[in-house]
Short mmCIF file of C-alpha atoms and ligand atoms in Angstrom, two decimals:
data_model
loop_
_atom_site.label_atom_id
_atom_site.label_comp_id
_atom_site.label_asym_id
_atom_site.label_seq_id
_atom_site.Cartn_x
_atom_site.Cartn_y
_atom_site.Cartn_z
CA MET A 211 107.62 107.43 55.46
CA THR A 212 109.83 105.05 52.89
CA ARG A 213 108.66 101.63 53.35
CA GLU A 214 111.25 98.73 54.42
CA SER A 215 112.79 96.14 52.22
CA HIS A 216 111.02 92.40 52.90
CA ILE A 217 114.54 91.41 52.82
CA GLN A 218 114.42 92.64 56.53
CA GLU A 219 111.81 90.10 57.84
CA LEU A 220 113.93 87.56 56.93
CA PHE A 221 116.80 87.66 58.73
CA ALA A 222 117.19 83.88 61.48
CA GLU A 223 116.28 85.20 65.08
CA ARG A 224 119.70 84.26 65.52
CA ILE A 225 120.91 87.26 63.51
CA GLY A 226 118.04 89.54 65.83
CA GLY A 227 115.43 88.60 63.41
CA ARG A 228 113.60 91.65 61.91
CA ASN A 229 115.35 93.54 63.65
CA TYR A 230 118.94 93.02 62.69
CA GLY A 231 120.79 95.80 61.66
CA LYS A 232 118.94 97.26 63.33
CA ALA A 233 120.65 97.95 67.22
CA THR A 234 123.11 100.81 68.55
CA ALA A 235 125.29 99.07 70.34
CA ILE A 236 128.63 99.72 70.09
CA TYR A 237 131.41 96.79 70.68
CA LYS A 238 133.92 96.95 71.62
CA PHE A 239 136.28 97.40 69.25
CA GLU A 240 134.67 99.95 67.10
CA LYS A 241 135.13 102.22 70.43
CA ILE A 242 138.12 101.02 70.33
CA LYS A 243 138.53 102.09 66.34
CA ARG A 244 136.15 105.18 67.20
CA ALA A 245 138.66 106.37 69.57
CA LYS A 246 141.72 105.83 67.96
CA ARG A 247 139.83 108.11 64.56
CA ALA A 248 138.81 110.41 67.41
CA ALA A 249 142.45 110.84 69.08
CA LEU A 250 144.07 111.23 65.56
CA ALA A 251 142.38 113.77 64.58
CA ALA A 252 142.28 115.67 68.37
CA HIS A 253 145.99 115.55 67.53
CA PRO A 254 147.43 115.00 64.16
CA GLY A 255 150.21 113.68 63.52
CA ALA A 256 151.03 112.44 67.11
CA GLU A 257 151.75 109.04 67.16
CA ILE A 258 149.21 106.04 68.32
CA LEU A 259 150.92 103.38 70.06
CA ASP A 260 149.15 99.92 69.49
CA MET A 261 148.97 97.36 71.77
CA GLY A 262 145.14 96.69 70.95
CA VAL A 263 146.79 94.64 68.13
CA GLY A 264 145.65 90.59 68.00
CA GLU A 265 147.60 89.45 65.46
CA PRO A 266 151.91 88.98 64.54
CA ASP A 267 153.61 92.20 63.28
CA GLU A 268 155.34 90.41 60.95
CA MET A 269 155.26 88.50 57.27
CA ALA A 270 155.51 84.60 56.86
CA PHE A 271 159.75 83.74 56.80
CA PRO A 272 160.49 84.15 53.18
CA GLU A 273 161.33 80.29 53.36
CA VAL A 274 157.49 79.69 53.67
CA VAL A 275 156.09 82.28 51.19
CA ALA A 276 159.01 80.62 48.92
CA LYS A 277 157.36 76.77 49.16
CA LEU A 278 153.99 78.51 49.00
CA GLU A 279 155.58 80.27 45.10
CA GLN A 280 156.57 76.67 44.33
CA GLU A 281 153.69 74.80 45.45
CA ALA A 282 151.77 77.47 43.92
CA ARG A 283 152.54 76.87 40.40
CA LYS A 284 152.26 72.80 40.94
CA PRO A 285 149.02 71.90 38.41
CA GLU A 286 148.14 68.70 40.67
CA ASN A 287 148.03 71.55 43.98
CA ARG A 288 144.72 73.42 41.96
CA GLY A 289 141.67 72.12 42.57
CA TYR A 290 139.56 71.68 45.34
CA SER A 291 141.78 69.98 48.06
CA ASP A 292 138.52 68.74 50.70
CA ASN A 293 139.96 66.91 53.68
CA GLY A 294 143.21 67.89 51.83
CA ASP A 295 146.43 65.31 50.80
CA ASN A 296 149.40 63.66 53.11
CA ILE A 297 151.14 66.34 53.08
CA LEU A 298 149.52 68.49 55.87
CA LYS A 299 148.26 65.91 57.91
CA GLU A 300 152.11 63.69 58.44
CA ALA A 301 154.02 67.45 58.71
CA ALA A 302 151.15 67.58 61.90
CA ALA A 303 151.16 64.10 63.29
CA ARG A 304 155.28 64.59 63.25
CA TYR A 305 155.09 68.28 64.85
CA LEU A 306 153.06 66.43 67.56
CA GLU A 307 155.70 64.23 68.03
CA LYS A 308 158.83 66.32 67.46
CA VAL A 309 157.39 69.86 69.32
CA CYS A 310 155.05 68.51 71.74
CA GLY A 311 156.01 64.91 72.58
CA VAL A 312 153.37 63.70 71.52
CA PRO A 313 153.84 60.78 70.28
CA GLY A 314 151.30 58.06 67.36
CA ILE A 315 148.83 60.71 66.24
CA ASN A 316 147.87 58.33 63.19
CA PRO A 317 148.38 61.08 60.68
CA GLU A 318 145.06 59.62 58.36
CA THR A 319 142.38 59.32 60.65
CA GLU A 320 142.86 61.34 63.72
CA VAL A 321 144.14 64.88 61.86
CA LEU A 322 142.52 66.72 59.26
CA HIS A 323 143.84 70.01 57.59
CA SER A 324 141.56 73.84 58.95
CA ILE A 325 141.01 77.22 57.26
CA GLY A 326 142.47 78.17 60.84
CA SER A 327 141.12 77.78 64.31
CA LYS A 328 137.69 79.82 64.00
CA ALA A 329 137.29 78.11 61.16
CA ALA A 330 137.05 74.82 63.09
CA LEU A 331 135.84 76.23 65.91
CA SER A 332 133.15 76.92 64.24
CA ILE A 333 132.51 74.28 62.52
CA LEU A 334 132.23 71.77 65.59
CA PRO A 335 129.44 72.64 67.37
CA ALA A 336 127.16 71.92 64.09
CA ALA A 337 128.90 68.17 65.29
CA LEU A 338 127.61 68.49 68.91
CA ILE A 339 125.46 70.13 70.12
CA ASN A 340 121.26 69.58 70.02
CA PRO A 341 119.72 72.64 71.81
CA GLY A 342 119.16 72.39 75.50
CA ASP A 343 123.33 70.71 74.90
CA TYR A 344 125.68 72.81 77.99
CA VAL A 345 129.49 74.26 76.20
CA LEU A 346 131.24 75.05 78.81
CA MET A 347 133.50 77.71 78.24
CA THR A 348 135.81 80.35 79.24
CA THR A 349 135.98 84.06 80.08
CA PRO A 350 137.35 86.46 79.38
CA GLY A 351 138.24 84.43 75.96
CA TYR A 352 137.34 83.81 71.91
CA PRO A 353 133.47 83.32 71.21
CA VAL A 354 133.24 81.54 68.20
CA PHE A 355 132.72 77.92 69.25
CA GLY A 356 130.04 78.89 71.93
CA THR A 357 128.40 82.07 69.07
CA HIS A 358 127.85 78.75 67.02
CA SER A 359 126.75 76.72 69.61
CA LYS A 360 123.59 79.27 70.27
CA TYR A 361 123.24 79.36 66.35
CA TYR A 362 121.67 75.54 66.99
CA ARG A 363 120.12 76.77 70.69
CA GLY A 364 123.09 75.40 72.47
CA LEU A 365 123.36 76.93 76.21
CA VAL A 366 127.10 78.14 76.99
CA HIS A 367 128.04 77.98 81.02
CA ASN A 368 130.75 80.84 81.17
CA LEU A 369 133.58 79.93 83.72
CA PRO A 370 135.28 82.51 85.06
CA LEU A 371 139.58 82.59 84.18
CA VAL A 372 140.81 84.65 87.63
CA ARG A 373 144.46 85.91 88.69
CA ALA A 374 144.21 84.07 92.32
CA ASN A 375 143.56 80.33 89.93
CA GLY A 376 146.52 80.43 87.08
CA PHE A 377 143.30 82.11 85.19
CA LEU A 378 142.88 78.33 84.98
CA PRO A 379 138.57 77.31 84.89
CA ASP A 380 137.53 75.97 88.07
CA LEU A 381 135.33 72.54 86.79
CA ASP A 382 134.26 72.19 90.42
CA SER A 383 132.44 75.43 90.08
CA VAL A 384 130.34 73.78 87.26
CA PRO A 385 126.33 73.68 88.65
CA VAL A 386 124.60 69.65 88.64
CA GLU A 387 122.04 70.71 86.26
CA VAL A 388 124.60 71.84 84.23
CA LEU A 389 127.03 69.31 84.01
CA GLN A 390 124.11 66.79 83.07
CA LYS A 391 124.14 68.70 79.77
CA ALA A 392 126.93 69.69 79.01
CA LYS A 393 128.56 68.38 75.27
CA VAL A 394 131.68 70.11 75.43
CA LEU A 395 135.22 71.35 76.96
CA VAL A 396 136.54 74.28 75.43
CA ILE A 397 140.31 75.85 77.07
CA ASN A 398 142.47 77.48 75.48
CA TYR A 399 146.38 77.66 76.69
CA PRO A 400 148.63 79.99 76.12
CA ASN A 401 145.14 82.16 76.61
CA ASN A 402 143.56 84.95 75.03
CA PRO A 403 143.53 87.43 76.65
CA THR A 404 144.69 85.93 79.95
CA GLY A 405 148.09 85.35 78.98
CA GLY A 406 147.52 82.06 81.15
CA SER A 407 148.57 78.52 80.46
CA ALA A 408 147.79 75.36 81.35
CA THR A 409 149.83 72.87 83.24
CA PRO A 410 149.93 69.30 83.26
CA GLU A 411 147.88 68.81 86.40
CA PHE A 412 145.15 70.84 85.06
CA PHE A 413 145.11 69.19 82.06
CA ALA A 414 144.98 65.79 83.61
CA LYS A 415 142.52 67.21 86.02
CA VAL A 416 140.40 68.06 82.77
CA VAL A 417 141.18 64.68 80.88
CA ALA A 418 139.32 62.95 84.23
CA PHE A 419 136.72 65.50 84.16
CA ALA A 420 135.43 65.19 80.53
CA LYS A 421 135.25 60.73 81.73
CA LYS A 422 133.70 60.94 84.99
CA HIS A 423 130.60 63.66 82.61
CA ARG A 424 130.82 62.62 79.89
CA ILE A 425 132.31 65.32 77.95
CA ALA A 426 134.19 66.29 74.51
CA VAL A 427 137.55 68.38 75.39
CA ILE A 428 138.24 71.60 72.21
CA HIS A 429 141.35 72.71 73.22
CA ASP A 430 142.41 75.38 71.63
CA ALA A 431 145.70 75.99 71.07
CA ALA A 432 146.76 78.92 69.00
CA TYR A 433 148.50 79.90 70.82
CA ALA A 434 150.77 76.80 71.68
CA GLY A 435 154.02 76.94 70.38
CA LEU A 436 155.09 80.96 71.47
CA VAL A 437 156.40 80.06 75.06
CA PHE A 438 159.22 81.73 76.59
CA GLU A 439 160.65 78.58 78.30
CA GLY A 440 160.82 74.87 76.87
CA LYS A 441 158.44 73.07 74.90
CA PRO A 442 154.53 74.27 74.58
CA LEU A 443 152.11 72.38 75.79
CA SER A 444 150.09 69.67 74.03
CA PHE A 445 146.86 68.80 75.67
CA LEU A 446 147.39 65.76 74.25
CA ALA A 447 150.51 65.41 75.73
CA THR A 448 147.87 63.80 78.58
CA PRO A 449 147.73 60.97 79.68
CA GLY A 450 143.98 59.64 78.38
CA ALA A 451 143.18 63.22 76.88
CA LYS A 452 142.92 61.68 72.64
CA GLU A 453 139.67 59.52 74.25
CA VAL A 454 138.10 62.37 75.29
CA GLY A 455 139.10 65.30 72.66
CA ILE A 456 141.17 66.99 69.96
CA GLU A 457 143.40 70.09 69.58
CA LEU A 458 143.37 72.72 67.27
CA HIS A 459 146.77 74.44 66.03
CA SER A 460 146.86 77.22 63.73
CA THR A 461 149.74 78.70 62.06
CA SER A 462 148.34 81.90 62.15
CA LYS A 463 150.60 82.94 65.01
CA SER A 464 153.25 80.67 65.57
CA PHE A 465 154.03 81.40 61.96
CA ASN A 466 152.86 85.10 62.00
CA MET A 467 150.63 83.04 58.62
CA THR A 468 146.27 84.89 60.18
CA GLY A 469 145.84 86.51 55.74
CA TRP A 470 146.37 82.56 55.01
CA ARG A 471 144.02 80.43 57.18
CA CYS A 472 144.87 77.19 57.93
CA GLY A 473 145.80 75.07 60.37
CA PHE A 474 144.78 71.47 61.92
CA ALA A 475 142.48 69.40 64.85
CA ALA A 476 143.76 66.24 65.93
CA GLY A 477 143.56 63.41 67.78
CA ASN A 478 140.05 61.38 68.86
CA GLU A 479 139.53 59.48 66.46
CA LEU A 480 136.07 60.31 65.90
CA LEU A 481 135.74 64.10 66.96
CA VAL A 482 138.07 64.38 63.83
CA LYS A 483 135.39 62.72 61.57
CA ALA A 484 132.86 64.29 62.72
CA TYR A 485 135.09 67.13 62.22
CA GLY A 486 135.16 66.06 59.04
CA ASP A 487 132.34 65.20 58.28
CA VAL A 488 130.64 68.39 58.57
CA LYS A 489 134.00 70.16 57.45
CA ASP A 490 133.51 68.51 53.96
CA ASN A 491 129.27 70.30 54.12
CA THR A 492 130.86 73.46 54.91
CA ASP A 493 134.75 74.43 52.69
CA SER A 494 135.89 72.43 50.28
CA GLY A 495 139.69 72.67 51.40
CA GLN A 496 142.30 75.59 51.30
CA PHE A 497 144.88 75.79 48.58
CA LEU A 498 147.03 72.81 48.81
CA ALA A 499 149.56 75.10 47.79
CA ILE A 500 148.50 76.78 50.95
CA GLN A 501 148.45 73.36 52.97
CA HIS A 502 151.63 72.55 51.67
CA ALA A 503 153.76 75.52 53.22
CA ALA A 504 151.66 75.07 56.12
CA ALA A 505 153.54 71.98 56.59
CA HIS A 506 157.03 73.10 56.07
CA GLY A 507 156.44 75.53 58.98
CA PHE A 508 155.21 73.10 61.19
CA ASP A 509 159.31 71.11 59.71
CA HIS A 510 160.60 73.75 61.04
CA PRO A 511 159.34 74.68 64.49
CA GLU A 512 162.47 76.60 65.12
CA ILE A 513 160.34 79.65 63.04
CA THR A 514 157.76 78.95 65.83
CA GLU A 515 161.17 79.88 68.55
CA LYS A 516 162.44 82.87 66.96
CA ILE A 517 158.58 84.55 66.99
CA ALA A 518 158.84 83.73 70.49
CA ALA A 519 161.34 84.33 71.00
CA LYS A 520 161.63 88.65 69.88
CA TYR A 521 157.91 88.42 71.66
CA SER A 522 159.50 87.55 74.81
CA ARG A 523 162.31 89.38 74.23
CA ARG A 524 159.20 92.93 73.48
CA MET A 525 157.67 91.20 77.05
CA SER A 526 159.88 92.15 79.83
CA ALA A 527 160.37 95.46 78.42
CA LEU A 528 156.64 96.42 78.44
CA VAL A 529 156.25 94.45 81.72
CA GLN A 530 159.28 97.01 82.90
CA VAL A 531 157.46 99.82 81.58
CA LEU A 532 154.58 98.98 83.58
CA ALA A 533 155.56 98.32 86.89
CA GLN A 534 157.68 101.06 86.85
CA ALA A 535 153.99 103.17 86.20
CA GLY A 536 153.03 100.94 88.57
CA PHE A 537 150.63 98.08 86.91
CA GLN A 538 151.00 95.01 88.72
CA ALA A 539 152.21 93.20 85.73
CA ARG A 540 153.89 89.72 85.64
CA LYS A 541 155.65 88.64 82.32
CA PRO A 542 153.37 85.43 81.13
CA LYS A 543 154.95 82.62 80.19
CA GLY A 544 152.88 82.07 76.78
CA SER A 545 150.87 84.61 73.80
CA PHE A 546 151.86 87.55 72.74
CA PHE A 547 149.35 88.85 75.61
CA LEU A 548 150.15 91.10 79.15
CA TYR A 549 147.18 91.64 80.98
CA VAL A 550 147.25 93.79 83.95
CA LYS A 551 144.28 94.78 86.36
CA ALA A 552 142.83 97.30 85.04
CA PRO A 553 143.47 100.99 87.82
CA ARG A 554 140.70 102.01 89.11
CA ALA A 555 141.28 105.80 88.99
CA ALA A 556 144.41 108.50 87.19
CA VAL A 557 146.05 111.02 88.93
CA LYS A 558 147.89 113.19 87.64
CA SER A 559 150.39 115.67 88.12
CA ASP A 560 148.73 118.46 89.45
CA GLY A 561 145.82 116.44 91.70
CA GLN A 562 143.85 116.09 88.85
CA ARG A 563 141.46 112.64 89.71
CA ILE A 564 139.67 111.09 87.55
CA GLU A 565 137.64 108.26 88.31
CA PHE A 566 137.41 104.51 86.35
CA ALA A 567 134.35 102.70 86.19
CA SER A 568 135.48 99.98 84.55
CA ALA A 569 138.20 99.47 81.65
CA GLU A 570 136.86 100.00 79.25
CA GLU A 571 136.45 103.82 80.55
CA ILE A 572 140.64 103.32 81.48
CA SER A 573 141.21 101.92 77.84
CA GLN A 574 139.17 104.74 76.18
CA TRP A 575 140.51 107.86 78.30
CA LEU A 576 143.82 106.13 77.13
CA ILE A 577 143.49 106.14 74.17
CA GLY A 578 142.26 110.00 74.21
CA GLU A 579 144.35 111.55 75.95
CA LYS A 580 147.47 109.21 76.11
CA LEU A 581 146.94 107.67 72.49
CA ILE A 582 147.55 104.61 73.67
CA SER A 583 145.92 101.73 72.71
CA THR A 584 144.31 98.95 74.81
CA VAL A 585 141.52 96.37 74.97
CA PRO A 586 140.20 96.47 77.69
CA TRP A 587 137.70 93.14 79.71
CA ASP A 588 135.35 93.46 82.32
CA ASP A 589 133.81 89.97 81.63
CA ALA A 590 135.68 88.64 85.12
CA GLY A 591 137.43 91.74 87.05
CA ALA A 592 138.60 94.45 84.83
CA TYR A 593 141.51 94.12 83.11
CA LEU A 594 143.36 95.70 80.47
CA ARG A 595 145.19 93.67 77.77
CA PHE A 596 148.20 94.75 75.91
CA SER A 597 150.19 92.88 73.32
CA VAL A 598 153.60 93.01 72.28
CA THR A 599 152.86 92.82 67.90
CA PHE A 600 153.15 96.78 68.00
CA VAL A 601 155.15 97.30 64.96
CA ALA A 602 158.23 98.86 65.14
CA LYS A 603 160.73 98.21 62.00
CA ASN A 604 163.66 97.29 64.30
CA GLU A 605 164.58 96.88 67.60
CA ALA A 606 165.94 99.95 68.33
CA ASP A 607 162.06 101.64 67.43
CA GLU A 608 161.14 98.68 69.89
CA LYS A 609 162.90 99.98 72.39
CA ARG A 610 162.07 103.88 71.23
CA ILE A 611 158.68 102.86 71.33
CA LEU A 612 158.07 101.35 74.77
CA ASP A 613 160.02 104.51 75.84
CA GLU A 614 157.96 106.46 74.55
CA ILE A 615 154.37 104.49 76.41
CA GLN A 616 156.88 105.01 80.11
CA ARG A 617 157.33 108.36 78.69
CA ARG A 618 153.37 109.19 77.88
CA LEU A 619 152.56 107.37 81.60
CA GLY A 620 154.69 108.88 83.99
CA GLY A 621 154.20 111.61 86.22
CA LEU A 622 150.62 109.96 86.78
CA LYS A 623 149.50 107.67 89.41
CA PHE A 624 146.97 104.97 89.76
CA THR A 625 145.09 103.42 92.50
CA PHE A 626 144.01 100.42 91.87
C1 LIG B 788 141.94 82.12 70.71
C2 LIG B 788 142.00 82.42 69.42
N1 LIG B 788 141.63 80.91 69.23
C3 LIG B 788 141.01 80.99 67.70
C4 LIG B 788 142.49 82.08 67.24
C5 LIG B 788 142.28 82.47 65.23
O1 LIG B 788 143.10 81.32 64.87
P1 LIG B 788 142.95 81.65 63.62
O2 LIG B 788 143.68 82.50 63.04
O3 LIG B 788 144.27 80.62 63.32
O4 LIG B 788 141.81 81.21 62.17
C6 LIG B 788 142.63 83.19 67.39
C7 LIG B 788 143.16 84.62 67.14
O5 LIG B 788 142.98 85.23 67.48
C8 LIG B 788 142.21 83.36 69.32
O6 LIG B 788 143.02 84.29 69.42
#
């Protein structure tokens, strides 16, 4: 018997302790990857229609790339940027005012860059969470703040997002004993994965809730700019929001800059300061050339409008395709996600009936049988998430892909 490395005994409980790496459970995204590989092996040369991708299909706009190149050549941008210079902070304040209708953000004290919203969500729990403190998170959702809160022995209370409530959490449902220990509410609109959008009334309710229960609010606005009608809705535009919370903006989705890793946190001065203090002990700041290119983006919101117009066009077409196949598909007001109820069964044209016990089961079946990849969510009802960031060479190719989905789903009857 080979002796186990002593390293195995060293891992912290938060990642599994001495059992770290030994779990045999396979997680959702790995299952999807494996199913895609198996489908391709079974159908060599076939095309997988990949509706599961969670990031933009295109590069950053040429003018932003040009700005990066210019800025990367400046010697003064070369070093550690720490908590950043004023360029992105000022652009962020202008963006919040012009695009989101949030005047009066002080770029010096109420804005700080992030190395992406994920990084900010992983840093903030260190500033807020003591053992036993509760975080209110929405589910299904982006789990990073909750994961890090648990690292600090915080507790997560999940608020389900259901269609009947417009995919907004029911704040009145939080039990008193949770509320007493709750420190933070994390929300995200337009929402991943539900595509739900907030309303000014909901945000006003959030501010009142946070004040009443002395809770901080973190609004993850990673998809803020990607709206199909009107202007992005900022939490900070709500009266009183700055007294209770901060908002995280990101260039990843709004400017096709996922790999660049840049965004900002803005809002409550004390929260921004605490974020900055922990951040300063965590990273040495994003490359200033990237921050300056990001600032150029925030000063050119027409870039985001073009990206959103493309997603809107694709979304309308996908809604039609899925509706024809029997899904209850409704176009969201923003994001790039179409979240549809997962069927309980599919009946083929020869009468064969296939039952699905979960969204994961039908998602696996769709990959294996139809070579259509989606992301299943079984957290608050069984749903499939289709993303309109699939790769297409041009608009004609986009249409071809959507027609092909229609063709592959044709002849099936779904029951819900
Ligand atoms: C809801 C949500 N928040 C944050 C992120 C991460 O954003 P960033 O690339 O800025 O770290 C994502 C990315 O998928 C997301 O879906």
